[in-house]
């Protein structure tokens, strides 16, 4: 974990849970947080579009201390984009965060670098926070090209971004080979990449962004990745679908932050 930033944990529910199941999970998270509040960690959940209104409603009415994220958004304001959703529609529903350029969207839904850059701009201009997802495929890692690959992804998405929006950007490093596979990057691999990302960001005049890790994060591996990988939190897929395993990741972040704060004082 880096020394300054408070941890952030985002649960990416992907294409799982209908609105009834999503409300149930949101309420379970609420009950568990009432019994044991997260003291330091910021918590965000990213339900499918059709669940957002229901999840937002219970978050507000039951005062659950979590924020709502969308998994994607169309960069256009409105118009002839059948099947798509705009930033203003999400804002109306109380969405504060949007994942931008998740590898599943890049690989399966033609989200190239230009679309990622346009989407990121649309998100921050609307006042929401963007989680820019970057990460290399296995072939790239095997050829030892991961640093250059991730650098290119960061530059193409962030170069020229108006500095007034820098605070609204979080970076999530998610090696494609570790997503949903049960294979986690080693703490050394995570540490090397977060260090690399923190060297690239200042070349774009961006220094303070939080850097998350994603890829088969679980209650079992969260503490070691956090303490040794120098990440500021996690983007969690599979383990975010159960309140217990999701909040165990949150708890690991909370404990690690408290330990480091003690050491600093
Ligand atoms: P996973 O997914 O935790 O299931 O690997 C992470 C993600 O894709 O954000």
GROMACS .gro file of C-alpha atoms and ligand atoms in nm:
model
  274
    1UNK     CA    1   0.000   0.000   0.000
    2UNK     CA    2   0.126   0.349  -0.069
    3UNK     CA    3   0.175   0.555   0.241
    4UNK     CA    4  -0.073   0.838   0.194
    5UNK     CA    5  -0.392   0.738   0.021
    6UNK     CA    6  -0.687   0.590   0.203
    7UNK     CA    7  -0.780   0.252   0.055
    8UNK     CA    8  -1.056   0.211  -0.200
    9UNK     CA    9  -1.234  -0.118  -0.272
   10UNK     CA   10  -1.465  -0.148  -0.572
   11UNK     CA   11  -1.684  -0.455  -0.627
   12UNK     CA   12  -1.742  -0.521  -0.998
   13UNK     CA   13  -2.052  -0.737  -1.016
   14UNK     CA   14  -2.012  -0.776  -1.395
   15UNK     CA   15  -2.317  -0.940  -1.562
   16UNK     CA   16  -2.435  -1.108  -1.243
   17UNK     CA   17  -2.736  -1.056  -1.013
   18UNK     CA   18  -3.079  -0.935  -1.125
   19UNK     CA   19  -3.225  -0.636  -0.943
   20UNK     CA   20  -3.380  -0.845  -0.665
   21UNK     CA   21  -3.051  -1.024  -0.599
   22UNK     CA   22  -2.860  -0.696  -0.625
   23UNK     CA   23  -3.081  -0.531  -0.363
   24UNK     CA   24  -3.035  -0.832  -0.138
   25UNK     CA   25  -2.656  -0.813  -0.165
   26UNK     CA   26  -2.661  -0.435  -0.108
   27UNK     CA   27  -2.871  -0.482   0.205
   28UNK     CA   28  -2.644  -0.759   0.335
   29UNK     CA   29  -2.345  -0.530   0.289
   30UNK     CA   30  -2.538  -0.260   0.476
   31UNK     CA   31  -2.617  -0.486   0.772
   32UNK     CA   32  -2.260  -0.612   0.797
   33UNK     CA   33  -2.120  -0.259   0.781
   34UNK     CA   34  -2.357  -0.150   1.056
   35UNK     CA   35  -2.219  -0.427   1.277
   36UNK     CA   36  -1.861  -0.359   1.183
   37UNK     CA   37  -1.806  -0.029   1.004
   38UNK     CA   38  -1.508   0.022   0.776
   39UNK     CA   39  -1.303   0.289   0.948
   40UNK     CA   40  -1.068   0.391   0.671
   41UNK     CA   41  -1.170   0.221   0.350
   42UNK     CA   42  -1.393   0.376   0.087
   43UNK     CA   43  -1.637   0.119  -0.057
   44UNK     CA   44  -1.795   0.123  -0.402
   45UNK     CA   45  -2.011  -0.131  -0.586
   46UNK     CA   46  -2.062  -0.157  -0.962
   47UNK     CA   47  -2.392  -0.334  -1.041
   48UNK     CA   48  -2.525  -0.400  -1.394
   49UNK     CA   49  -2.710  -0.100  -1.546
   50UNK     CA   50  -3.057  -0.244  -1.482
   51UNK     CA   51  -2.985  -0.281  -1.109
   52UNK     CA   52  -2.845   0.067  -1.052
   53UNK     CA   53  -3.169   0.244  -0.969
   54UNK     CA   54  -3.269  -0.015  -0.707
   55UNK     CA   55  -2.922  -0.031  -0.551
   56UNK     CA   56  -2.895   0.350  -0.542
   57UNK     CA   57  -3.237   0.371  -0.372
   58UNK     CA   58  -3.148   0.135  -0.088
   59UNK     CA   59  -2.804   0.292  -0.045
   60UNK     CA   60  -2.976   0.626   0.013
   61UNK     CA   61  -3.281   0.511   0.210
   62UNK     CA   62  -3.086   0.272   0.436
   63UNK     CA   63  -2.786   0.506   0.460
   64UNK     CA   64  -2.541   0.235   0.353
   65UNK     CA   65  -2.192   0.388   0.345
   66UNK     CA   66  -2.107   0.280  -0.009
   67UNK     CA   67  -2.105   0.460  -0.343
   68UNK     CA   68  -2.244   0.331  -0.672
   69UNK     CA   69  -2.035   0.280  -0.986
   70UNK     CA   70  -2.135   0.194  -1.343
   71UNK     CA   71  -1.938  -0.070  -1.531
   72UNK     CA   72  -1.936   0.129  -1.855
   73UNK     CA   73  -2.091   0.432  -2.024
   74UNK     CA   74  -2.127   0.561  -2.377
   75UNK     CA   75  -1.917   0.873  -2.442
   76UNK     CA   76  -2.188   1.051  -2.645
   77UNK     CA   77  -2.433   1.287  -2.475
   78UNK     CA   78  -2.747   1.133  -2.629
   79UNK     CA   79  -2.892   1.031  -2.965
   80UNK     CA   80  -2.900   0.729  -3.193
   81UNK     CA   81  -2.697   0.479  -2.988
   82UNK     CA   82  -2.931   0.184  -2.947
   83UNK     CA   83  -2.865  -0.015  -2.634
   84UNK     CA   84  -2.633   0.241  -2.478
   85UNK     CA   85  -2.647   0.455  -2.164
   86UNK     CA   86  -2.518   0.813  -2.119
   87UNK     CA   87  -2.336   0.988  -1.837
   88UNK     CA   88  -2.635   1.215  -1.759
   89UNK     CA   89  -2.860   0.909  -1.719
   90UNK     CA   90  -2.616   0.763  -1.467
   91UNK     CA   91  -2.575   1.088  -1.277
   92UNK     CA   92  -2.952   1.115  -1.235
   93UNK     CA   93  -2.941   0.777  -1.061
   94UNK     CA   94  -2.680   0.892  -0.812
   95UNK     CA   95  -2.388   0.714  -0.976
   96UNK     CA   96  -2.055   0.864  -0.868
   97UNK     CA   97  -1.804   0.634  -1.037
   98UNK     CA   98  -1.763   0.465  -1.376
   99UNK     CA   99  -1.522   0.187  -1.481
  100UNK     CA  100  -1.352   0.289  -1.804
  101UNK     CA  101  -1.185   0.043  -2.040
  102UNK     CA  102  -1.226  -0.277  -1.842
  103UNK     CA  103  -1.034  -0.548  -2.031
  104UNK     CA  104  -1.355  -0.743  -2.098
  105UNK     CA  105  -1.495  -0.440  -2.281
  106UNK     CA  106  -1.169  -0.378  -2.462
  107UNK     CA  107  -1.149  -0.742  -2.576
  108UNK     CA  108  -1.512  -0.822  -2.654
  109UNK     CA  109  -1.689  -0.491  -2.726
  110UNK     CA  110  -1.450  -0.307  -2.956
  111UNK     CA  111  -1.338  -0.059  -2.696
  112UNK     CA  112  -1.014   0.066  -2.851
  113UNK     CA  113  -0.781   0.327  -2.704
  114UNK     CA  114  -0.964   0.615  -2.874
  115UNK     CA  115  -1.298   0.507  -2.728
  116UNK     CA  116  -1.138   0.462  -2.385
  117UNK     CA  117  -0.997   0.817  -2.400
  118UNK     CA  118  -1.331   0.964  -2.514
  119UNK     CA  119  -1.521   0.773  -2.246
  120UNK     CA  120  -1.285   0.884  -1.972
  121UNK     CA  121  -1.331   1.247  -2.078
  122UNK     CA  122  -1.710   1.214  -2.088
  123UNK     CA  123  -1.709   1.068  -1.735
  124UNK     CA  124  -1.492   1.333  -1.571
  125UNK     CA  125  -1.660   1.621  -1.757
  126UNK     CA  126  -1.993   1.504  -1.618
  127UNK     CA  127  -1.847   1.529  -1.267
  128UNK     CA  128  -1.819   1.155  -1.201
  129UNK     CA  129  -1.499   0.970  -1.112
  130UNK     CA  130  -1.332   0.742  -1.365
  131UNK     CA  131  -1.154   0.416  -1.287
  132UNK     CA  132  -0.919   0.367  -1.581
  133UNK     CA  133  -0.849  -0.006  -1.618
  134UNK     CA  134  -0.517  -0.105  -1.770
  135UNK     CA  135  -0.329  -0.434  -1.792
  136UNK     CA  136  -0.147  -0.665  -2.026
  137UNK     CA  137  -0.244  -1.001  -2.177
  138UNK     CA  138  -0.041  -1.313  -2.105
  139UNK     CA  139   0.155  -1.299  -2.436
  140UNK     CA  140   0.270  -0.948  -2.351
  141UNK     CA  141   0.383  -1.054  -2.004
  142UNK     CA  142   0.561  -1.359  -2.146
  143UNK     CA  143   0.753  -1.132  -2.383
  144UNK     CA  144   0.831  -0.900  -2.088
  145UNK     CA  145   0.647  -0.615  -2.261
  146UNK     CA  146   0.409  -0.528  -1.976
  147UNK     CA  147   0.570  -0.197  -1.873
  148UNK     CA  148   0.564  -0.051  -2.221
  149UNK     CA  149   0.213  -0.186  -2.286
  150UNK     CA  150   0.065  -0.032  -1.971
  151UNK     CA  151   0.254   0.293  -2.030
  152UNK     CA  152   0.097   0.319  -2.377
  153UNK     CA  153  -0.250   0.253  -2.234
  154UNK     CA  154  -0.201   0.525  -1.972
  155UNK     CA  155  -0.066   0.777  -2.223
  156UNK     CA  156  -0.337   0.720  -2.480
  157UNK     CA  157  -0.614   0.757  -2.220
  158UNK     CA  158  -0.471   1.043  -2.015
  159UNK     CA  159  -0.246   1.251  -2.238
  160UNK     CA  160  -0.384   1.602  -2.275
  161UNK     CA  161  -0.651   1.556  -2.009
  162UNK     CA  162  -0.732   1.895  -1.858
  163UNK     CA  163  -0.550   1.908  -1.518
  164UNK     CA  164  -0.870   2.017  -1.347
  165UNK     CA  165  -0.995   1.660  -1.397
  166UNK     CA  166  -0.686   1.479  -1.266
  167UNK     CA  167  -0.831   1.430  -0.918
  168UNK     CA  168  -1.125   1.241  -1.065
  169UNK     CA  169  -0.909   0.963  -1.209
  170UNK     CA  170  -0.814   0.636  -1.036
  171UNK     CA  171  -0.602   0.376  -1.215
  172UNK     CA  172  -0.672   0.003  -1.180
  173UNK     CA  173  -0.399  -0.236  -1.287
  174UNK     CA  174  -0.565  -0.561  -1.391
  175UNK     CA  175  -0.342  -0.809  -1.575
  176UNK     CA  176  -0.579  -0.981  -1.818
  177UNK     CA  177  -0.433  -1.324  -1.735
  178UNK     CA  178  -0.530  -1.282  -1.369
  179UNK     CA  179  -0.893  -1.180  -1.419
  180UNK     CA  180  -1.142  -1.448  -1.323
  181UNK     CA  181  -0.876  -1.718  -1.356
  182UNK     CA  182  -0.780  -1.773  -0.993
  183UNK     CA  183  -0.424  -1.677  -1.096
  184UNK     CA  184  -0.314  -1.372  -0.902
  185UNK     CA  185  -0.012  -1.166  -0.995
  186UNK     CA  186   0.264  -1.216  -0.739
  187UNK     CA  187   0.319  -0.937  -0.490
  188UNK     CA  188   0.652  -0.864  -0.667
  189UNK     CA  189   0.477  -0.835  -1.004
  190UNK     CA  190   0.213  -0.605  -0.854
  191UNK     CA  191   0.473  -0.396  -0.678
  192UNK     CA  192   0.684  -0.359  -0.993
  193UNK     CA  193   0.382  -0.247  -1.194
  194UNK     CA  194   0.242  -0.006  -0.936
  195UNK     CA  195   0.589   0.148  -0.907
  196UNK     CA  196   0.603   0.176  -1.286
  197UNK     CA  197   0.255   0.335  -1.303
  198UNK     CA  198   0.354   0.585  -1.034
  199UNK     CA  199   0.655   0.680  -1.246
  200UNK     CA  200   0.447   0.722  -1.563
  201UNK     CA  201   0.171   0.934  -1.404
  202UNK     CA  202   0.400   1.229  -1.318
  203UNK     CA  203   0.511   1.244  -1.684
  204UNK     CA  204   0.145   1.334  -1.745
  205UNK     CA  205   0.159   1.579  -1.452
  206UNK     CA  206  -0.056   1.336  -1.254
  207UNK     CA  207   0.093   1.222  -0.930
  208UNK     CA  208  -0.170   1.166  -0.670
  209UNK     CA  209  -0.406   0.917  -0.836
  210UNK     CA  210  -0.483   0.604  -0.645
  211UNK     CA  211  -0.356   0.284  -0.804
  212UNK     CA  212  -0.569  -0.027  -0.749
  213UNK     CA  213  -0.502  -0.391  -0.833
  214UNK     CA  214  -0.758  -0.630  -0.978
  215UNK     CA  215  -0.740  -0.996  -1.080
  216UNK     CA  216  -0.860  -1.284  -0.860
  217UNK     CA  217  -0.844  -1.077  -0.542
  218UNK     CA  218  -0.983  -1.267  -0.244
  219UNK     CA  219  -1.009  -1.246   0.132
  220UNK     CA  220  -0.702  -1.472   0.143
  221UNK     CA  221  -0.464  -1.273  -0.075
  222UNK     CA  222  -0.581  -0.913  -0.017
  223UNK     CA  223  -0.365  -0.835   0.286
  224UNK     CA  224  -0.036  -0.947   0.130
  225UNK     CA  225  -0.101  -0.775  -0.205
  226UNK     CA  226  -0.193  -0.459  -0.021
  227UNK     CA  227   0.103  -0.450   0.212
  228UNK     CA  228   0.369  -0.575  -0.029
  229UNK     CA  229   0.225  -0.468  -0.365
  230UNK     CA  230   0.199  -0.096  -0.280
  231UNK     CA  231  -0.158  -0.070  -0.406
  232UNK     CA  232  -0.421   0.171  -0.275
  233UNK     CA  233  -0.700  -0.084  -0.289
  234UNK     CA  234  -0.872  -0.329  -0.517
  235UNK     CA  235  -1.110  -0.383  -0.804
  236UNK     CA  236  -1.277  -0.709  -0.701
  237UNK     CA  237  -1.482  -0.930  -0.936
  238UNK     CA  238  -1.581  -1.279  -0.821
  239UNK     CA  239  -1.522  -1.216  -0.450
  240UNK     CA  240  -1.754  -0.911  -0.458
  241UNK     CA  241  -2.062  -1.126  -0.525
  242UNK     CA  242  -2.088  -1.236  -0.161
  243UNK     CA  243  -2.107  -0.981   0.120
  244UNK     CA  244  -1.875  -1.187   0.344
  245UNK     CA  245  -1.590  -1.223   0.096
  246UNK     CA  246  -1.625  -0.864  -0.028
  247UNK     CA  247  -1.617  -0.718   0.321
  248UNK     CA  248  -1.327  -0.944   0.416
  249UNK     CA  249  -1.127  -0.766   0.144
  250UNK     CA  250  -1.244  -0.432   0.285
  251UNK     CA  251  -1.142  -0.542   0.634
  252UNK     CA  252  -0.795  -0.641   0.512
  253UNK     CA  253  -0.754  -0.288   0.371
  254UNK     CA  254  -0.880  -0.130   0.690
  255UNK     CA  255  -0.641  -0.333   0.907
  256UNK     CA  256  -0.345  -0.265   0.680
  257UNK     CA  257  -0.414   0.109   0.670
  258UNK     CA  258  -0.445   0.124   1.051
  259UNK     CA  259  -0.117  -0.065   1.091
  260UNK     CA  260   0.065   0.170   0.855
  261UNK     CA  261  -0.088   0.479   1.018
  262UNK     CA  262   0.040   0.351   1.354
  263UNK     CA  263   0.388   0.304   1.213
  264UNK     CA  264   0.384   0.657   1.070
  265UNK     CA  265   0.286   0.815   1.403
  266LIG     P1  266  -1.191  -1.112  -1.066
  266LIG     O1  267  -1.230  -0.986  -1.159
  266LIG     O2  268  -1.169  -1.058  -0.928
  266LIG     O3  269  -1.306  -1.205  -1.075
  266LIG     O4  270  -1.064  -1.168  -1.124
  266LIG     C1  271  -1.168  -0.861  -1.145
  266LIG     C2  272  -1.221  -0.765  -1.247
  266LIG     O5  273  -1.239  -0.804  -1.364
  266LIG     O6  274  -1.244  -0.645  -1.220
   0.00000   0.00000   0.00000
